[in-house]
Amino acid sequence: MKHSDKQGQTLRILTYNVHRWLGTDRQISPHRIADVIASCGPDVVALQEVRVGRARAGEIDQAAAVASRLGMDLHFQPTIRILGEQYGIAVLTRHSSRIVRSERLPTQSTRPSFEKRSALWVAVEVDGQTIHVVNAHLSLRSGERRAQAAALIGPDWVGHPDCADPAVLLGDFNAPPYSRSYRLIANRMQDAQLSNSFGEPQPTFHTRAPVLRLDHVFVTKSIEVVDAGPVRNPLTRVASDHFPLLAELRVRKRLGVSTGSQAREGELL
């Protein structure tokens, strides 16, 4: 964590679909994923396709092992439960944090679904300021995905009075920028990758041939994006089928409530 009285706090936040810890070499390696995350130096991590629990006696709890290896707290929301093992989304953080909401997102299916798409909202305390982080993994079906995107910016999630600016909505949205689901969110929040230092947003999927930008970090108006982009190196190319997406954000502290124009500018709201 860096600090500057003039520029505010800098927060490194990562979203990463870890593909059940399964790499493109067909090897399951939670430790390799932990090495990827550690190399990025994040303060907060949003993970999707996380395996939790012990499928068989003697096996480690993989998500807990990753969090322990990183020295971070783990918050988990299951989307699948099967044979004593769970699968879902998680938020890891180095800072004091608490779960605010952890629930399923809308579905259009009339049948019981194998995977229950969900979101996880965690309030993170950084130097006395609360930053709201909402992690989500949306459906592969376009109509259902639109309903889920609308829910995320609606009154239960980012639109909730308790989800005050500064807030970050991130995850695997299965929604490229030309999709209606993406536009629903991007019309309300800033896409961090629009501030990519490469000059234009970069694809995050697939690691063997990156052509789709499915993973996103969206921020509210008081958050300045310093830089954002996928982390590409030999390790990330094999560790999962998605590249991790890292955003460096500058969060301005509020200066207090005032009706004066100078105070409002200082608040950067």
Coordinates of C-alpha atoms in Angstrom, one line a residue:
M1 CA 0.0 0.0 0.0
K2 CA 1.3 3.4 -1.0
H3 CA 0.3 6.7 0.5
S4 CA 0.3 10.3 -0.7
D5 CA -1.4 13.2 1.1
K6 CA -2.1 14.9 -2.2
Q7 CA -3.0 12.0 -4.3
G8 CA -4.7 9.6 -1.8
Q9 CA -4.3 6.0 -1.1
T10 CA -3.3 3.5 -3.8
L11 CA -5.1 0.1 -3.8
R12 CA -4.0 -2.8 -5.9
I13 CA -7.0 -5.0 -6.7
L14 CA -7.1 -8.2 -8.7
T15 CA -9.8 -10.3 -10.3
Y16 CA -8.9 -13.8 -11.4
N17 CA -10.9 -16.8 -12.8
V18 CA -8.7 -19.6 -11.5
H19 CA -10.5 -22.4 -13.4
R20 CA -10.7 -24.7 -10.4
W21 CA -6.9 -24.3 -9.9
L22 CA -6.6 -26.2 -13.2
G23 CA -3.9 -25.0 -15.6
T24 CA -3.7 -25.3 -19.4
D25 CA -1.2 -28.0 -18.8
R26 CA -4.0 -30.0 -17.1
Q27 CA -2.3 -29.8 -13.8
I28 CA -4.3 -28.8 -10.7
S29 CA -2.1 -26.5 -8.6
P30 CA -3.5 -24.1 -6.0
H31 CA 0.1 -23.2 -5.1
R32 CA 0.8 -22.0 -8.6
I33 CA -2.3 -19.8 -8.5
A34 CA -1.0 -18.5 -5.1
D35 CA 2.4 -17.7 -6.7
V36 CA 0.6 -15.8 -9.5
I37 CA -1.4 -13.7 -7.0
A38 CA 1.7 -13.1 -4.8
S39 CA 3.6 -11.8 -7.8
C40 CA 0.9 -9.2 -8.4
G41 CA 1.2 -7.8 -4.9
P42 CA -2.6 -7.1 -4.5
D43 CA -4.4 -5.8 -1.4
V44 CA -7.7 -7.3 -2.5
V45 CA -8.4 -10.3 -4.7
A46 CA -11.6 -11.5 -6.3
L47 CA -11.6 -15.1 -7.4
Q48 CA -14.0 -17.1 -9.6
E49 CA -14.2 -20.9 -10.1
V50 CA -12.7 -21.6 -6.7
R51 CA -12.7 -25.1 -5.3
V52 CA -13.1 -25.3 -1.5
G53 CA -13.1 -28.3 0.8
R54 CA -11.6 -31.8 0.8
A55 CA -13.0 -34.2 -1.8
R56 CA -11.1 -37.1 -0.2
A57 CA -9.5 -37.8 3.2
G58 CA -6.0 -36.4 3.4
E59 CA -6.5 -33.7 0.8
I60 CA -6.0 -30.0 1.7
D61 CA -8.7 -27.4 1.7
Q62 CA -7.4 -25.7 -1.5
A63 CA -8.9 -22.2 -1.0
A64 CA -7.8 -22.0 2.6
A65 CA -4.3 -23.1 1.7
V66 CA -4.0 -20.4 -1.0
A67 CA -5.3 -17.7 1.5
S68 CA -2.8 -19.0 4.2
R69 CA 0.1 -19.0 1.7
L70 CA -0.7 -15.4 0.8
G71 CA -1.3 -14.2 4.4
M72 CA -4.8 -13.0 3.5
D73 CA -8.3 -13.4 4.9
L74 CA -10.8 -15.5 2.9
H75 CA -14.5 -14.9 2.3
F76 CA -16.3 -17.5 0.2
Q77 CA -19.7 -17.9 -1.5
P78 CA -20.5 -21.3 -2.9
T79 CA -22.2 -21.8 -6.2
I80 CA -22.0 -25.6 -6.4
R81 CA -22.0 -28.1 -3.5
I82 CA -21.2 -31.7 -4.4
L83 CA -19.9 -34.7 -2.5
G84 CA -18.6 -32.7 0.4
E85 CA -16.8 -30.2 -1.8
Q86 CA -17.8 -26.7 -2.7
Y87 CA -17.1 -24.5 -5.7
G88 CA -17.8 -20.8 -6.1
I89 CA -16.4 -17.2 -5.8
A90 CA -14.2 -15.7 -3.1
V91 CA -12.7 -12.4 -1.9
L92 CA -9.2 -12.4 -0.3
T93 CA -7.9 -9.3 1.5
R94 CA -5.0 -8.1 3.6
H95 CA -7.2 -5.6 5.4
S96 CA -9.9 -5.8 8.0
S97 CA -13.1 -6.9 6.2
R98 CA -16.6 -8.2 6.5
I99 CA -19.2 -9.8 4.3
V100 CA -22.1 -7.5 3.7
R101 CA -24.1 -9.6 1.3
S102 CA -23.6 -13.1 -0.2
E103 CA -26.5 -14.2 -2.4
R104 CA -27.6 -15.8 -5.7
L105 CA -28.2 -13.7 -8.7
P106 CA -31.4 -13.9 -10.9
T107 CA -31.9 -17.0 -13.1
Q108 CA -34.3 -17.5 -16.0
S109 CA -34.3 -21.3 -15.6
T110 CA -37.4 -22.9 -14.3
R111 CA -35.4 -26.0 -13.4
P112 CA -32.9 -26.4 -10.5
S113 CA -29.6 -25.3 -11.8
F114 CA -26.3 -27.1 -11.2
E115 CA -24.4 -23.9 -10.7
K116 CA -26.2 -21.1 -8.8
R117 CA -24.6 -17.8 -10.1
S118 CA -23.9 -15.5 -7.1
A119 CA -22.3 -12.3 -6.0
L120 CA -20.2 -11.6 -2.9
W121 CA -20.1 -8.1 -1.4
V122 CA -17.3 -7.4 1.1
A123 CA -16.6 -4.2 2.9
V124 CA -12.9 -3.6 3.3
E125 CA -11.4 -1.1 5.8
V126 CA -8.3 0.7 4.5
D127 CA -6.8 3.4 6.7
G128 CA -10.2 4.2 8.3
Q129 CA -12.1 4.3 5.0
T130 CA -14.5 1.6 3.8
I131 CA -14.2 0.4 0.3
H132 CA -17.0 -1.8 -1.0
V133 CA -16.0 -4.7 -3.2
V134 CA -18.5 -6.8 -5.1
N135 CA -17.3 -10.0 -6.8
A136 CA -19.5 -11.7 -9.4
H137 CA -19.4 -14.5 -12.0
L138 CA -22.2 -14.2 -14.5
S139 CA -24.0 -16.7 -16.6
L140 CA -23.0 -17.9 -20.1
R141 CA -26.5 -17.3 -21.3
S142 CA -27.1 -13.8 -22.7
G143 CA -30.6 -13.2 -21.4
E144 CA -29.8 -14.5 -17.9
R145 CA -26.5 -12.5 -17.9
R146 CA -28.4 -9.3 -18.7
A147 CA -30.7 -9.9 -15.8
Q148 CA -27.8 -10.5 -13.5
A149 CA -25.9 -7.4 -14.7
A150 CA -29.1 -5.3 -14.1
A151 CA -29.3 -6.8 -10.6
L152 CA -25.7 -6.0 -9.8
I153 CA -26.3 -2.3 -10.5
G154 CA -29.7 -2.4 -8.9
P155 CA -30.9 -1.7 -5.3
D156 CA -29.6 -5.0 -3.8
W157 CA -26.0 -4.5 -4.8
V158 CA -24.1 -1.5 -6.1
G159 CA -27.3 0.6 -6.1
H160 CA -27.9 -0.2 -2.4
P161 CA -27.6 2.9 -0.1
D162 CA -25.0 1.0 2.0
C163 CA -22.8 0.4 -1.1
A164 CA -21.5 3.9 -1.0
D165 CA -18.8 5.4 -3.1
P166 CA -16.0 4.3 -3.2
A167 CA -17.0 0.9 -4.6
V168 CA -15.6 -1.6 -7.0
L169 CA -17.6 -4.2 -9.0
L170 CA -15.4 -6.9 -10.6
G171 CA -15.2 -10.4 -11.7
D172 CA -15.8 -12.7 -14.7
F173 CA -18.8 -11.2 -16.4
N174 CA -18.7 -13.5 -19.5
A175 CA -19.6 -10.2 -21.3
P176 CA -17.4 -8.6 -23.9
P177 CA -17.6 -4.8 -24.4
Y178 CA -20.0 -5.0 -27.3
S179 CA -22.6 -7.0 -25.2
R180 CA -25.7 -5.5 -23.6
S181 CA -24.7 -6.9 -20.2
Y182 CA -21.4 -5.0 -20.3
R183 CA -23.1 -1.8 -21.4
L184 CA -25.6 -2.0 -18.6
I185 CA -22.8 -1.8 -16.1
A186 CA -20.4 0.5 -18.0
N187 CA -23.1 3.1 -18.3
R188 CA -23.2 3.4 -14.5
M189 CA -19.6 2.8 -13.5
Q190 CA -16.1 3.3 -15.1
D191 CA -14.4 0.4 -16.8
A192 CA -10.9 0.5 -15.2
Q193 CA -9.3 -1.0 -18.4
L194 CA -10.2 2.2 -20.3
S195 CA -7.1 3.6 -18.4
N196 CA -4.9 0.8 -19.6
S197 CA -1.3 2.1 -20.0
F198 CA -1.0 0.0 -23.2
G199 CA -3.3 2.5 -24.8
E200 CA -6.3 0.3 -25.2
P201 CA -8.1 -2.4 -23.1
Q202 CA -6.6 -5.9 -23.5
P203 CA -8.3 -9.3 -23.7
T204 CA -8.3 -11.6 -20.7
F205 CA -9.4 -14.9 -22.2
H206 CA -8.2 -17.5 -23.4
T207 CA -4.6 -17.6 -22.1
R208 CA -3.5 -19.7 -25.1
A209 CA -5.0 -17.2 -27.6
P210 CA -6.3 -14.1 -25.8
V211 CA -9.2 -12.6 -27.9
L212 CA -12.0 -11.9 -25.5
R213 CA -12.3 -9.3 -22.8
L214 CA -14.6 -11.1 -20.3
D215 CA -13.1 -10.1 -17.0
H216 CA -13.7 -6.5 -15.8
V217 CA -13.1 -4.1 -13.0
F218 CA -15.6 -1.3 -12.7
V219 CA -15.3 1.6 -10.2
T220 CA -17.4 4.4 -8.8
K221 CA -16.7 8.1 -9.6
S222 CA -14.4 9.0 -6.6
I223 CA -11.9 6.3 -7.6
E224 CA -9.1 7.2 -10.0
V225 CA -7.7 4.4 -12.1
V226 CA -3.9 4.7 -12.2
D227 CA -3.5 1.7 -14.4
A228 CA -5.3 -1.6 -15.3
G229 CA -4.6 -4.6 -17.5
P230 CA -4.2 -8.3 -17.6
V231 CA -1.0 -9.8 -16.2
R232 CA 0.7 -11.7 -18.9
N233 CA 3.9 -13.8 -18.3
P234 CA 4.9 -17.4 -18.7
L235 CA 3.4 -18.4 -15.3
T236 CA 0.0 -16.7 -16.0
R237 CA -0.2 -18.3 -19.4
V238 CA -0.3 -21.8 -17.9
A239 CA -1.8 -21.3 -14.5
S240 CA -5.4 -20.8 -15.7
D241 CA -7.5 -20.3 -18.9
H242 CA -8.0 -16.6 -17.9
F243 CA -5.3 -14.0 -17.3
P244 CA -5.5 -12.2 -14.0
L245 CA -6.7 -8.6 -14.3
L246 CA -4.9 -6.2 -12.1
A247 CA -6.0 -2.6 -11.3
E248 CA -4.1 0.0 -9.4
L249 CA -6.7 2.4 -8.0
R250 CA -6.3 5.7 -6.1
V251 CA -8.9 6.2 -3.5
R252 CA -9.3 9.8 -2.3
K253 CA -10.3 10.4 1.3
R254 CA -13.4 12.5 1.8
L255 CA -12.7 15.9 3.5
G256 CA -16.1 16.1 5.2
V257 CA -19.5 17.4 4.2
S258 CA -19.6 21.0 3.0
T259 CA -21.6 23.1 0.7
G260 CA -18.6 25.1 -0.6
S261 CA -17.4 24.3 -4.1
Q262 CA -13.8 23.9 -3.0
A263 CA -14.7 21.3 -0.4
R264 CA -16.8 19.4 -2.9
E265 CA -13.8 19.4 -5.3
G266 CA -11.6 18.1 -2.5
E267 CA -13.9 15.2 -1.9
L268 CA -13.6 14.2 -5.5
L269 CA -17.1 12.9 -5.6

